[in-house]
Coordinates of C-alpha atoms and ligand atoms in Angstrom, one line a residue:
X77 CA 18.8 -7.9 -18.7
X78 CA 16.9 -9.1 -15.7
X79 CA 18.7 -7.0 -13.3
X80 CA 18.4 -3.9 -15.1
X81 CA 15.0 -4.7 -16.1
X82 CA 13.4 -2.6 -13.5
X83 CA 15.5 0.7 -14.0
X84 CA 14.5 -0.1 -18.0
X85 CA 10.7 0.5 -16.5
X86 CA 11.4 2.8 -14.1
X87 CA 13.0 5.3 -17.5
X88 CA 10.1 4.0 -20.0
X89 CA 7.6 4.8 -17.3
X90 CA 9.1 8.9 -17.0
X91 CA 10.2 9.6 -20.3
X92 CA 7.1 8.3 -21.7
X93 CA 3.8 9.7 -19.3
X94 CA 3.5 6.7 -17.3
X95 CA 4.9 7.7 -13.7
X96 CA 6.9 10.4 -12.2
X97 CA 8.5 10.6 -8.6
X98 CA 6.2 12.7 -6.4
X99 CA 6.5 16.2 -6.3
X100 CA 9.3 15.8 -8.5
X101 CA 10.3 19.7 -9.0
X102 CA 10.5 20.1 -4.8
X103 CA 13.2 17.1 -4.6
X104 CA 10.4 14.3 -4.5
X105 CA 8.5 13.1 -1.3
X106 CA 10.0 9.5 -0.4
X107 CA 6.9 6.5 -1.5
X108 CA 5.0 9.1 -3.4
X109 CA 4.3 8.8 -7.1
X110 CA 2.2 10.3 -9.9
X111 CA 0.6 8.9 -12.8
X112 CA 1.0 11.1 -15.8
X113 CA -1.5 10.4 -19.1
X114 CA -0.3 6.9 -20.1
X115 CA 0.0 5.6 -16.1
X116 CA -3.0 6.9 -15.4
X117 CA -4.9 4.9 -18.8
X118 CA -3.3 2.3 -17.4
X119 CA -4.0 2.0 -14.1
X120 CA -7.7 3.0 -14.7
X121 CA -7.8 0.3 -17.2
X122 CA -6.1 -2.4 -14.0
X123 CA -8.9 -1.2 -11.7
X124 CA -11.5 -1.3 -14.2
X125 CA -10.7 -4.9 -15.4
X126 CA -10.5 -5.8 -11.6
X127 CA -13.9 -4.3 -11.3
X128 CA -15.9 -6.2 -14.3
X129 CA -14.1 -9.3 -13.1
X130 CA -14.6 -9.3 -9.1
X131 CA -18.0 -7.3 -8.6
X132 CA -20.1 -6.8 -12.2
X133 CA -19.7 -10.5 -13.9
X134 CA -20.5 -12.2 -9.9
X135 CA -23.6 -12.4 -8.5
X136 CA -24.4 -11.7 -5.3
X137 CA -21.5 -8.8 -5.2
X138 CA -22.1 -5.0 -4.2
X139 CA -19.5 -2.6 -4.3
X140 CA -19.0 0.6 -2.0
X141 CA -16.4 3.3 -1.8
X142 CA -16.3 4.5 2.2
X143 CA -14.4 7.7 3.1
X144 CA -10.5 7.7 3.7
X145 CA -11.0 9.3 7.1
X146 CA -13.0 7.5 10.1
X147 CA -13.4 7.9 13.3
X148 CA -10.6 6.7 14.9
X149 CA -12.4 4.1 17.0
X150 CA -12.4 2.0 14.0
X151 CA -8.4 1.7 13.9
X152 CA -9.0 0.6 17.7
X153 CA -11.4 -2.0 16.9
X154 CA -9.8 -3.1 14.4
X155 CA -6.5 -3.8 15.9
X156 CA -4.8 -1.5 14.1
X157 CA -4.0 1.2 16.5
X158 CA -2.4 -2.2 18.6
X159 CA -0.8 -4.3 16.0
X160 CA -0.2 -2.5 12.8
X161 CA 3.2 -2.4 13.4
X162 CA 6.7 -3.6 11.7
X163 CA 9.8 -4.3 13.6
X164 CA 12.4 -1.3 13.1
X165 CA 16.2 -1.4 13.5
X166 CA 18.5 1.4 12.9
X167 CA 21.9 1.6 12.2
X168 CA 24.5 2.7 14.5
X169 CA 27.1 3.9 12.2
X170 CA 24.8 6.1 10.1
X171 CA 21.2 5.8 12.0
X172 CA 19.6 5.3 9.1
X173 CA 16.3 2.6 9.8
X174 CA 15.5 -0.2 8.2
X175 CA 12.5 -3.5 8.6
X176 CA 14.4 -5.8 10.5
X177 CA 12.2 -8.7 8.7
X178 CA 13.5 -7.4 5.2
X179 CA 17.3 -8.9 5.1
X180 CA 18.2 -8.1 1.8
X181 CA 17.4 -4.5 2.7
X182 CA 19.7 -5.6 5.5
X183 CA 22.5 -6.9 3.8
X184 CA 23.2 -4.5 1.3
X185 CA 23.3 -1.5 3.9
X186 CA 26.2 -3.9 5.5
X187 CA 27.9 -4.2 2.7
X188 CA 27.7 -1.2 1.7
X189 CA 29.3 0.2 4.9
X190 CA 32.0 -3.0 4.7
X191 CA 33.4 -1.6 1.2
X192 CA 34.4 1.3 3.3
X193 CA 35.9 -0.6 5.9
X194 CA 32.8 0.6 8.4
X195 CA 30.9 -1.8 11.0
X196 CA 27.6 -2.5 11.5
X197 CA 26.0 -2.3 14.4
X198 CA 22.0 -2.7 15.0
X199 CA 20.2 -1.3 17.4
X200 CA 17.2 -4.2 19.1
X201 CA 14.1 -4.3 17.1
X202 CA 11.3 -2.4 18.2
X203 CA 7.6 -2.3 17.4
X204 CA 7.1 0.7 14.8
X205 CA 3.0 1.8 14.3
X206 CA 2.7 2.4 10.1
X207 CA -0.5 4.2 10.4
X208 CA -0.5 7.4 8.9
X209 CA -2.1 10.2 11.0
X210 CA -3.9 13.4 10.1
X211 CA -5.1 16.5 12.0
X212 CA -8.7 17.2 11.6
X213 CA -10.5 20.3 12.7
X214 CA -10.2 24.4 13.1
X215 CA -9.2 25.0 16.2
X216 CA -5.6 24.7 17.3
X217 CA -5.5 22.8 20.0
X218 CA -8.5 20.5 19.6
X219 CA -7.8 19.3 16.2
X220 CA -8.8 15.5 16.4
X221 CA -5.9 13.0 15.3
X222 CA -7.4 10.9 12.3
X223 CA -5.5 8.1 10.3
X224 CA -5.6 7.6 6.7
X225 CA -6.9 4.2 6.1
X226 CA -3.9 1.5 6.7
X227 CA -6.6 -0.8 4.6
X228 CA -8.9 -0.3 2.4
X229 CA -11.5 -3.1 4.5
X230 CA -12.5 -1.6 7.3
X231 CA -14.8 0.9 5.3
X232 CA -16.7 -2.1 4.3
X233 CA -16.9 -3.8 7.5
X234 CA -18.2 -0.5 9.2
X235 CA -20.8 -0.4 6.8
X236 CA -21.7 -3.9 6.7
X237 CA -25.2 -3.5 8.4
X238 CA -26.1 -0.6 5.8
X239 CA -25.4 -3.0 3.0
X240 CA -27.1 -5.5 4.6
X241 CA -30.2 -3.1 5.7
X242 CA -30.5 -1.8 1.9
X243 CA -29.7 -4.4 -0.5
X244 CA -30.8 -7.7 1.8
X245 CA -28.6 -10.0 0.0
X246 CA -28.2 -13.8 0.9
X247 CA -24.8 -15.9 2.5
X248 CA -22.7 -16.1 1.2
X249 CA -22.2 -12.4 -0.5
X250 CA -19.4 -10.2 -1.0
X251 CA -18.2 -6.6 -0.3
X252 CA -16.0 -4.7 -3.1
X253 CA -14.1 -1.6 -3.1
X254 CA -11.3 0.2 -4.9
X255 CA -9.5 3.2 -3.3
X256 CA -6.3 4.5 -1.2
X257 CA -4.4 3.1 1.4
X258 CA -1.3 4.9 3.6
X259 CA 0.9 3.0 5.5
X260 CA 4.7 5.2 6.6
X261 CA 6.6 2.4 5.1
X262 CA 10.1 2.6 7.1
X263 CA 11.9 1.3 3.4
X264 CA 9.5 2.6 0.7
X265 CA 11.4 0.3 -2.2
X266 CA 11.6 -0.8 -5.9
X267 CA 10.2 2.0 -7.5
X268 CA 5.9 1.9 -7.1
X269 CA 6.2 -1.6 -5.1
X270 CA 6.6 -0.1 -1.7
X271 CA 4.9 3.0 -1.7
X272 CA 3.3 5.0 1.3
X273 CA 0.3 6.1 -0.6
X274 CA -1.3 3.0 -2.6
X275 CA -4.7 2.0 -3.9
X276 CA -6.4 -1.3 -3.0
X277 CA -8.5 -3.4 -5.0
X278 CA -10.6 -6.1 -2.4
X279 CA -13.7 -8.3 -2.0
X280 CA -14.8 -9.3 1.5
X281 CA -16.8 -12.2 1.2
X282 CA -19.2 -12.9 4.3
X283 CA -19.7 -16.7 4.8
X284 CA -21.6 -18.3 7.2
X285 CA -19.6 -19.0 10.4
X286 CA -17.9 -22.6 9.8
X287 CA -15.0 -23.7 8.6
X288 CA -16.2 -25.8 5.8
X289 CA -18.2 -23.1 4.6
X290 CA -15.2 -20.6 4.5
X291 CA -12.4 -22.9 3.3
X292 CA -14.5 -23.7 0.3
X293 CA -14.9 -20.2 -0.9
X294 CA -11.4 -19.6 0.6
X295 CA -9.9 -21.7 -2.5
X296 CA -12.6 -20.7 -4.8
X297 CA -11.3 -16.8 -4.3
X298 CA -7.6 -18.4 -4.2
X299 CA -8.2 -19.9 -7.8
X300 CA -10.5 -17.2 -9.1
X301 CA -7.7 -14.7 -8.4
X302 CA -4.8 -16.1 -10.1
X303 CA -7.4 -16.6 -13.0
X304 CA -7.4 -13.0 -13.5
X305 CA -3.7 -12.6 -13.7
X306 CA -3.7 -15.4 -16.7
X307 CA -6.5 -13.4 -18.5
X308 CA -4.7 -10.3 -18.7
X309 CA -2.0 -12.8 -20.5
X310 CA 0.7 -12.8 -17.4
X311 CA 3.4 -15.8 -18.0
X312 CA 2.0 -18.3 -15.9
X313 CA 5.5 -19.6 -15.2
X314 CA 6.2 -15.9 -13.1
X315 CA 3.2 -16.7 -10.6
X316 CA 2.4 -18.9 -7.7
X317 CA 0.5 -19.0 -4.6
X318 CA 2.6 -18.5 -1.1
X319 CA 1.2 -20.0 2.2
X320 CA 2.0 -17.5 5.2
X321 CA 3.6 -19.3 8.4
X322 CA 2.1 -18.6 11.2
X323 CA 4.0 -15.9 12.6
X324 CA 3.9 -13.8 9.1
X325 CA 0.4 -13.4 9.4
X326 CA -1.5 -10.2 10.0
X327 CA -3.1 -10.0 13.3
X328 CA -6.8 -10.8 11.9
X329 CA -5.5 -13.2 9.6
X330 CA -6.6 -16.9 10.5
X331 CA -4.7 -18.6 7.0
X332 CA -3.4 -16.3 4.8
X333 CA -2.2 -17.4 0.9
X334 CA -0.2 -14.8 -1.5
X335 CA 0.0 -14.5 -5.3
X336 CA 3.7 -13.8 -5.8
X337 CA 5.4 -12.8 -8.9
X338 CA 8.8 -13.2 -10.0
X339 CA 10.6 -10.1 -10.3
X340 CA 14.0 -8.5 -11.1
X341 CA 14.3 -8.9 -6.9
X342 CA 13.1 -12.4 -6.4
X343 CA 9.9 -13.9 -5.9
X344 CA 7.1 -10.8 -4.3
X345 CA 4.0 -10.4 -3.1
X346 CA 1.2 -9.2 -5.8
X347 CA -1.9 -9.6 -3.3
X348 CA -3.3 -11.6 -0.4
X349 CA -6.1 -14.0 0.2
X350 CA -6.9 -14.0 4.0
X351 CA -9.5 -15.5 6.4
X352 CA -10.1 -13.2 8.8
X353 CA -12.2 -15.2 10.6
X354 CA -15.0 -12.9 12.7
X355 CA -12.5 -10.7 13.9
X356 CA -13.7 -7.2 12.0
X357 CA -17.2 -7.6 12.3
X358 CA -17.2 -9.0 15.9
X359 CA -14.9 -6.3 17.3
X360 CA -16.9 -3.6 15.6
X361 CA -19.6 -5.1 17.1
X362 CA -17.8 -4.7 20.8
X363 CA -16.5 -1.0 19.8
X364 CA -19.2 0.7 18.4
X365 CA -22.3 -1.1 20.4
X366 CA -24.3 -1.9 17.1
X367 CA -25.7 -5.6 16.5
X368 CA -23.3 -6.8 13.4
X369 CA -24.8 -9.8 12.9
X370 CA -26.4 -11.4 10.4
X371 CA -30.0 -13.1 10.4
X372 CA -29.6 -15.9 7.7
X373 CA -34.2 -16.3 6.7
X374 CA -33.3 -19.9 5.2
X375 CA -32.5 -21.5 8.9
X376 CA -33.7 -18.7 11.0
X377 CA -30.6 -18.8 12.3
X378 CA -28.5 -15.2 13.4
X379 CA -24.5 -15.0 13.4
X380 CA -22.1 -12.9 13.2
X381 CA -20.2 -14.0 9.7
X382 CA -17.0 -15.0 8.9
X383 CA -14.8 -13.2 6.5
X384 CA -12.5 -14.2 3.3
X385 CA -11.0 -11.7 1.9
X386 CA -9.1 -11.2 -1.4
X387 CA -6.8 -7.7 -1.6
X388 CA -4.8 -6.7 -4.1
X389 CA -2.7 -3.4 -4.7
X390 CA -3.1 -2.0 -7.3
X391 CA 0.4 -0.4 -7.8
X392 CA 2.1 -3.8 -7.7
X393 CA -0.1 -6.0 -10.0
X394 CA 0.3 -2.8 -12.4
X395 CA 4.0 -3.2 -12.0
X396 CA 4.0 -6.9 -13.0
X397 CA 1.9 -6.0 -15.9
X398 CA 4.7 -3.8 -17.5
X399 CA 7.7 -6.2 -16.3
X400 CA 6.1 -8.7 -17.7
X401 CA 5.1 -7.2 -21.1
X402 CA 8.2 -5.5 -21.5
X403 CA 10.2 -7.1 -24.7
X404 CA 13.7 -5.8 -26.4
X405 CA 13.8 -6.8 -29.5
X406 CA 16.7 -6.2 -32.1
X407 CA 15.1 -3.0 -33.3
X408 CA 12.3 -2.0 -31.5
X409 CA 11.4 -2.1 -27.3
X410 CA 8.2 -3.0 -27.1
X411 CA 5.2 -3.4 -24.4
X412 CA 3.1 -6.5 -25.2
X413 CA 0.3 -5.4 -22.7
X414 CA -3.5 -6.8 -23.1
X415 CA -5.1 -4.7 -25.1
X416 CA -7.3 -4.7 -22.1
X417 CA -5.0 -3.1 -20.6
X418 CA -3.0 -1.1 -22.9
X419 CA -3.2 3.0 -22.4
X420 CA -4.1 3.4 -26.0
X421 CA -6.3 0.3 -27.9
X422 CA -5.3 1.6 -31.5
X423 CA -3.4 5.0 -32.8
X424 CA -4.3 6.4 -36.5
X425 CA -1.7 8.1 -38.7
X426 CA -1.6 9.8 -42.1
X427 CA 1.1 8.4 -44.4
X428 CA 1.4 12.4 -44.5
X429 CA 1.0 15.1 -42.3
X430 CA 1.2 17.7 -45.4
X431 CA -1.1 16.2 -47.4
X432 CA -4.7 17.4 -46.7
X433 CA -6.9 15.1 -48.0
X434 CA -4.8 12.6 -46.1
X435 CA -5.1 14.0 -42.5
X436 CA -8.9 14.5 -43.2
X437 CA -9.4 11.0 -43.7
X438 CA -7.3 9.7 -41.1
X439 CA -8.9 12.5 -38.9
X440 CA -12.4 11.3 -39.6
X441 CA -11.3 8.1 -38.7
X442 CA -9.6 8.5 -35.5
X443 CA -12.4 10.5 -34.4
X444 CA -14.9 7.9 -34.9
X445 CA -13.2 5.4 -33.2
X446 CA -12.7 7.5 -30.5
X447 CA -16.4 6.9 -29.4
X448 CA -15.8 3.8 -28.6
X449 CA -12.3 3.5 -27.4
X450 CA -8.7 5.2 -26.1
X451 CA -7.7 6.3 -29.5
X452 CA -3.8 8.3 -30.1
X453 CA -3.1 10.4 -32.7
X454 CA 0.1 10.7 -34.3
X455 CA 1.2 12.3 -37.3
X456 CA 5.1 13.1 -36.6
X457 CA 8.5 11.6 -38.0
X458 CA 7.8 8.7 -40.8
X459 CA 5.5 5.8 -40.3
X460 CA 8.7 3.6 -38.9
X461 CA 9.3 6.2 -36.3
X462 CA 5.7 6.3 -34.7
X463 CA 5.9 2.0 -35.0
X464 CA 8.4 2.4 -32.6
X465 CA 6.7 5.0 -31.0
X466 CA 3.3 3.3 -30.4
X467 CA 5.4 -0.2 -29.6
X468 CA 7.0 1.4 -26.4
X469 CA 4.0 2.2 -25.0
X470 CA 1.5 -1.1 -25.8
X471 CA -0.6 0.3 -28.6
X472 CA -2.1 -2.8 -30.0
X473 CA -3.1 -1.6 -33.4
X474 CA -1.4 1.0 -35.6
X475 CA -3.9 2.8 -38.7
X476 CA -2.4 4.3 -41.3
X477 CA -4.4 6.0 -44.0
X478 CA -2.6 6.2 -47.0
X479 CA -3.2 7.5 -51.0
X480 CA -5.1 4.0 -51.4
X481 CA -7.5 4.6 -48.7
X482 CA -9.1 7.5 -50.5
X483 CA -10.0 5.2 -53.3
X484 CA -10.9 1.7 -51.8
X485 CA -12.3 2.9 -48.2
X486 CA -9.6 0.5 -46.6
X487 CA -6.8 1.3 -44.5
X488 CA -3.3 -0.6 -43.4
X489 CA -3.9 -2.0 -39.6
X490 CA -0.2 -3.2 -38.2
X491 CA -0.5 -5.4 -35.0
X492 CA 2.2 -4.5 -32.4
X493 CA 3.4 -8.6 -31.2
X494 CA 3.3 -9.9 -35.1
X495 CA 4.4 -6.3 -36.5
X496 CA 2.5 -8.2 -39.4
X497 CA 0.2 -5.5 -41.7
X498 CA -3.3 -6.4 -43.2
X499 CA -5.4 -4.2 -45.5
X500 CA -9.0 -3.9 -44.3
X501 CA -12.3 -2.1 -44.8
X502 CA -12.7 0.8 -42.4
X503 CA -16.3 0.2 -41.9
X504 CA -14.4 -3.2 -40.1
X505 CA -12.2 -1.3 -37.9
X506 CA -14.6 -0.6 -34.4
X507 CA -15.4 -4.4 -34.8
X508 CA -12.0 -5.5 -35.1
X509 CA -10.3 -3.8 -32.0
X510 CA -13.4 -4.8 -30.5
X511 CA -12.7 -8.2 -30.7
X512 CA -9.3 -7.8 -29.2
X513 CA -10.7 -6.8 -26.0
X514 CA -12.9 -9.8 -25.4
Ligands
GAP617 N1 -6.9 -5.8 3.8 C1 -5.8 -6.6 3.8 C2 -4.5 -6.0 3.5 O1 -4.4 -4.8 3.4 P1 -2.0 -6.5 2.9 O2 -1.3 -7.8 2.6 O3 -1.4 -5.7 4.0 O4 -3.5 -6.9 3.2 C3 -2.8 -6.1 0.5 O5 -2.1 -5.6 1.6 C4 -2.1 -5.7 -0.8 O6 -1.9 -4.2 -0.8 C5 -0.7 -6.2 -0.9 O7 -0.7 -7.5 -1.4 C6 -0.1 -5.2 -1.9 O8 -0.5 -5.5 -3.2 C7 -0.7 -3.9 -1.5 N2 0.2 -3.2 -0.6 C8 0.4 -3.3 0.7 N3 1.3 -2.4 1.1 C9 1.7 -1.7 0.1 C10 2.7 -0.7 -0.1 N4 3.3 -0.1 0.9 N5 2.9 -0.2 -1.4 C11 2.2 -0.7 -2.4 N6 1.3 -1.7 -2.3 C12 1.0 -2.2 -1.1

């Protein structure tokens, strides 16, 4: 089951709105993917909860959303243009390329040539830059080579002294954004995992320059992070923290610590907690000429601060989520997702569809609740059918307004992990799926 577990998702996730392959009707574009209606629920709902957790329920946090395209100075300061790189080998026999730090990648390419009796032979590893570039401008010619962000951060750092200038908030304070990253991924793998289009989810945290000061918040962020995994009801026993070694670490990464989750491949990376030290703001500060640093009113005291970072993807967390809540059961495949994070938080039905008085009721209902939360509507097959239906795709709460209903103002409410049914009042129903998303 394990093994398979991820092709299960990959089908769920296309037959039922949640993702598609990339331009899927022109042959697909390799690391691309698009959400349909359910995926894109979801992932709204993953950024959302990130959001309310990391930025609105802190104090002392201001988020920002910074263009995708900068100046291109800022990739030079920030190391990028030098050191975004990831060793590339390429096969003799068929000269297809491969990570040369990803051996299972590896090994399954040999093998695969071994069955037909082939060798392998690599070529040396060489240093291969995974910024994405763009052309900017009207005039062929002079059309000024961009690059998509390779990180979501360095929007925040460059703006650092505006935040600081407008909002004047005191050390240590944080930084958030949400948006897209592009990286040419030489293996874009396991489905939305390895993509070369991505979204981010980060806070950079600005502590005062010492190292008590920045390992304290360091393991604050480190705990505060696998916190939020737990709330949205991961298994506990599929997480746990990873140290970098040395030589793993990005180039502005002083310690670096990952969540990892256990999947159908092995143990992964969900997101990173880095200190990075005072590398962005102090070569931004060398780069672009402007004073980054930071004048602290309590001590009188001006520095240039250091930086702890939490950043998450969004694609892989969202991945988890659906590995983790998917469930066969002898008669029914359901998603046990957070309601939190579930696409729809409830779906109404009329016993039947061709009774009028019926769908009228169940209309007004759904309608109502609607207001105040993402509400489905489903009125085809028989009631067992759209059970099934709703279970697939993580509905919490299936509705059904039946003959009853029109007399006693009460309506059948079937949770999706108990399948159990309860009658209850209608006027009950927006307090109820409330509840389930505290
Ligand atoms: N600002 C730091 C930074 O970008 P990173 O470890 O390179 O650190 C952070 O990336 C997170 O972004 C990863 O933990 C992962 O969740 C996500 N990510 C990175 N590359 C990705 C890719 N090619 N496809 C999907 N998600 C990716």
């Amino acid at each position: 089951m394990e093994q398979n577990k991820l092709e299960k998702i990959v089908s769920l996730c296309k037959r039922r709105g949640f993702i598609f392959p990339g331009s899927e009707i022109y042959g697909g574009l390799r690391g691309t993917w698009d959400y349909g209606p359910l995926g894109t629920e979801l992932k709204f709902n993953l950024k959302q909860a990130w959001w309310k957790y990391m930025v609105q329920d802190q104090e002392n946090v201001f988020g920002m959303n910074a263009s995708i395209m900068m100046n291109p100075k800022v990739w030079e300061a920030s190391g990028h243009v030098a050191s975004f790189t990831d060793p590339l080998i390429e096969c003799k026999t068929c000269n297809e390329r491969f990570r040369a730090d990803k051996l299972d990648d590896i090994r399954e390419h040999e093998e695969m040539h071994a069955k037909k009796k082939e060798k392998v032979e690599w070529t040396e590893p060489k240093q291969f830059n995974i910024l994405v570039e763009a052309k900017l401008g009207v005039i062929e010619g002079e059309k000024l080579t961009v690059f998509l962000r390779g990180e979501i951060t360095q929007g925040v750092h460059v703006n650092f002294k505006n935040v600081i200038d407008s909002m004047h908030p005191k050390i240590p304070f944080g930084i958030a954004q949400i948006g897209k990253a592009f990286r040419n991924e030489i293996t874009p793998r396991n489905f939305i995992f390895r993509s070369r289009e991505f979204e981010q989810m980060e806070l950079q945290t600005y502590v005062k320059p010492d190292e008590n000061s920045a390992m304290s918040v360091f393991e604050d962020m480190r705990q505060m992070r696998m916190q939020w995994y737990l709330n949205l009801g991961m298994n506990k026993d599929k997480l746990r923290f990873r140290e970098h070694a040395a030589d793993e670490r990005a180039h502005y990464a002083r310690a670096a610590w990952d969540i990892e989750y256990e999947t159908p491949w092995g143990w992964d990376e969900a997101e990173g907690i880095h200190h990075r030290g005072d590398w962005d703001l102090s070569r931004h500060s060398q780069f672009s000429g402007e004073d980054l640093s930071y004048f602290d009113q309590e001590t009188k005291e001006k520095f240039i601060p250091w930086v702890i970072e939490t950043s998450a993807g969004v694609e892989r967390p969202l991945l988890y989520f659906l590995l983790d809540a998917y469930h066969e059961e002898e008669e029914r495949i359901v998603l046990k997702l957070h309601p939190k994070l579930a696409p729809f938080k409830a779906a109404v039905f009329p016993l039947l569809k061709n009774k009028p008085e019926l769908v009228a009721k169940a209309q007004e209902i759904y309608k109502d609740l609607k207001k105040n939360f993402s509400v489905a509507w489903d009125d085809r097959g028989n009631i067992g059918k759209r059970y099934f239906s709703q279970d697939e795709i993580g509905t919490p709460y299936c509705i059904t307004v039946d003959f009853d209903t029109l007399e006693d103002d009460a309506v059948t409410i079937r949770d999706r992990d108990t399948m159990k049914q309860e009658r209850i009042k209608i006027s009950e129903l927006q307090a109820y799926i409330r509840k389930s998303l505290e």
